[in-house]
């Protein structure tokens, strides 16, 4: 294949056509039973069956993926889909891959083929699904840590909860490589979020050329930034800075990266569903663990320990956040052995809602 | 107003803000509409035509999008200048 | 091709979870770009920092989104990633693919880019990771001539996304995939040409389980719901009990409104007290199902923490019918956009503007009356505004 020339490209290009219509992408059994599904059953942590009013069945094998995929390996998945799934495949919102077939006998064959290709089955029901994550050092300018590497190390460790062992309820893990939090990291059962801890440094000469001063001043949520007319730049009040990095986003010469001080925090107890209790934000469990590539052993063991405590202590169907609310945060810190620090007490926008106003609490 | 005259007005409006303020589409539509008395829809259509041929371009920086005069680099890459 | 030693990344090829390093190495066997991505990433692991510059101004002619500029800060050391732009390809609703149509994209991507992808990006687009500037126009021409288009980025309507809805789920109260596709098609101009103060996201979920996390990350969360009773198949309830489910503990006692009772024979639901949270239905899917009028709740405003804290979406319209071509919903959304665009400062999301200007201003602008479903509780303070029309209306 040769590249199109400018002229050819101009002649060929179309605009504003949107994506292909989904109806062209659906397996026939889905088209036939669209809107007429009756129930589904989880067969194993990696497979389930949906049954339609018509009696038709569709079996789904869900497999893990690292989200970053090479075209060659996607082709290997497509070959499996051609062989066992009549040439259809889908992805889930959590970056899993799903192979669907009406033939029950294909289920173990799909699992075997996917596992042979390096993508093990799992992620369905009361256990761990894939860990939603961001780009990290692979592709983002703002990353305070990597994303894929941490996810790989964590999922290796807790893998049995993905493909075999069960938890009290489904448990959603996520990772964001900075506080911008691409993806719903802020509402996950357990999430890792990379943070900065040092006041940014400013390259004043570049600020002059690259940044709008009012926009930069306005970008600071704590009003720590003010104009510095002498330098035609800005200055930062270190006492007020919370290291959010928003100034870096609007004005690149303000550098917030600090390899020795950047690291990750762990937050817990969020959810998005309205089941039983309403959706919740995740709250701070561990304020800082240093970046320790390639396998971040301290982060891995912290996540593992929270999951294990939850697995042992929570009631059936209770999500992490519901478990913690039932036992109380004071008990959460006791049971997990996590140290409670100044950083845990909010001093930003939500502070007053979090201070305890009751004489009833646990020792 | 002649279409080409309006486009020149739009171009001058964007040029005047260069290096000072990042203009959103709406800033241009509102501003030029007020200056010329042309309806917002007419200004928008003219501006879009200019973007489609690379006389103006969408830009991105500091977390948000704006409309600017194209750089030489952009025009060269699009094959609009040699 | 240069051969990089990657002792740190090699550690991430071990273990049972699929390895992203293997993926990059696979692509690197054929692509200099992917190979230099590998080299630069190893250096990041060594130095504990990224080596990417802020996004630059790149895109296809006429569009203001769909491509995100990315340049290495070490282009001499790693020339293959000197340009490494992201191309967002708008996914089909529900992320189903016919294998041949996905192969078309893969073939083009091998020709024009690094061979690395994200399936999918956080917003839902298929992400082609690592494209040079000069490849953008021909790649776009190839992709679009085969029926695909770019997704959104910047201060635009971001690619709408949905759960798989009625295609394979018995719980979906609305046709999420059709709504998603319809919004994407109707508002193509808003996706490709950033006209707003900041981004705007739609996510459409079929029920309150919210598999697409709409309530946490969409400016407009559309969540399917219903107005009728939950039908109970008592025979199947007995089957669940026989199979070992402790119905009192797991269903009745976990109901947040206490609207259920079970005497060992019959499961009763006081539907007037049900808040439709989905717990019982999701645990006894064969026995319970919603009946009556189907539609959606519209919640507005959620976003991630930058910059004064995360928001979850707020109930604005407790119930709206969602039937094609969704005229009422689209009219409502367009009013929201007008109000937001008129009132927002740069980089302000709609939720933040509602906080700043007050919910009343927003509700009045979109023509939605105040309703108790919009709040957990009424205000506690005695400070409230009166407008002239409130006084005259003797409210």
Coordinates of N, CA, C and O in Angstrom, one line a residue, chain B residues 2 5-6 9 11 13 16-17 33-36 39-40 47-48 50 55-56 58-60 63 70-71 78:
Chain B
X2 N -20.5 42.2 0.8 CA -20.0 41.1 -0.1 C -19.3 40.0 0.8 O -18.7 40.3 1.8
X5 N -15.7 40.6 1.4 CA -15.4 41.7 2.3 C -15.6 41.3 3.8 O -14.8 41.6 4.7
X6 N -16.7 40.5 4.0 CA -16.9 40.0 5.3 C -15.8 39.1 5.8 O -15.3 39.2 6.9
X9 N -13.0 41.2 6.9 CA -13.3 41.7 8.3 C -13.0 40.7 9.3 O -12.4 41.0 10.4
X11 N -11.0 38.1 9.1 CA -9.5 37.9 9.1 C -8.9 39.0 10.0 O -8.0 38.7 10.9
X13 N -10.2 40.8 12.3 CA -10.6 40.7 13.7 C -9.7 39.7 14.4 O -9.2 39.9 15.5
X16 N -6.1 41.0 14.7 CA -6.0 42.0 15.8 C -5.8 41.4 17.2 O -5.2 42.0 18.1
X17 N -6.3 40.2 17.3 CA -6.2 39.5 18.7 C -5.0 38.7 18.8 O -4.7 38.2 19.9
X33 N -20.0 40.3 14.1 CA -21.4 40.7 13.9 C -21.8 42.1 14.4 O -22.5 42.8 13.7
X34 N -21.2 42.4 15.6 CA -21.4 43.8 16.1 C -20.8 44.8 15.2 O -21.4 45.9 15.0
X35 N -19.6 44.5 14.7 CA -18.8 45.5 13.9 C -19.5 45.7 12.6 O -19.5 46.8 12.0
X36 N -20.0 44.7 12.0 CA -20.5 44.8 10.6 C -22.0 44.9 10.4 O -22.5 45.2 9.4
X39 N -25.7 39.3 10.4 CA -26.3 38.3 11.3 C -25.3 37.3 11.7 O -24.3 37.0 11.0
X40 N -25.4 36.8 13.0 CA -24.5 35.8 13.5 C -24.3 34.6 12.6 O -23.2 34.1 12.4
X47 N -17.0 32.4 8.4 CA -15.8 31.9 9.2 C -15.5 30.4 9.0 O -14.3 30.0 8.8
X48 N -16.5 29.6 8.9 CA -16.4 28.2 8.7 C -15.7 27.9 7.3 O -14.9 27.1 7.1
X50 N -13.8 29.9 5.8 CA -12.4 30.2 5.9 C -11.6 29.1 6.5 O -10.4 28.9 6.2
X55 N -7.7 29.3 5.6 CA -7.4 30.8 5.8 C -7.5 31.1 7.3 O -6.8 32.0 7.8
X56 N -8.3 30.4 8.0 CA -8.2 30.4 9.5 C -8.0 28.9 9.9 O -8.2 28.0 9.1
X58 N -8.4 26.0 13.5 CA -8.6 25.8 14.9 C -7.3 25.5 15.6 O -6.4 24.9 15.0
X59 N -7.2 26.1 16.8 CA -6.0 25.8 17.6 C -6.4 25.3 18.9 O -7.5 25.3 19.3
X60 N -5.4 24.8 19.6 CA -5.6 24.2 20.9 C -4.4 24.5 21.8 O -3.3 24.4 21.4
X63 N -5.5 23.9 27.5 CA -6.7 23.1 27.9 C -7.9 23.5 27.1 O -9.0 22.9 27.3
X70 N -3.6 30.8 10.6 CA -2.7 29.6 10.4 C -1.2 29.9 10.4 O -0.9 31.0 9.9
X71 N -0.4 29.1 11.0 CA 1.0 29.2 10.9 C 1.5 28.8 9.5 O 0.8 28.0 8.9
X78 N -0.5 21.2 5.1 CA -1.7 21.0 4.4 C -1.6 21.2 2.8 O -2.6 21.1 2.1

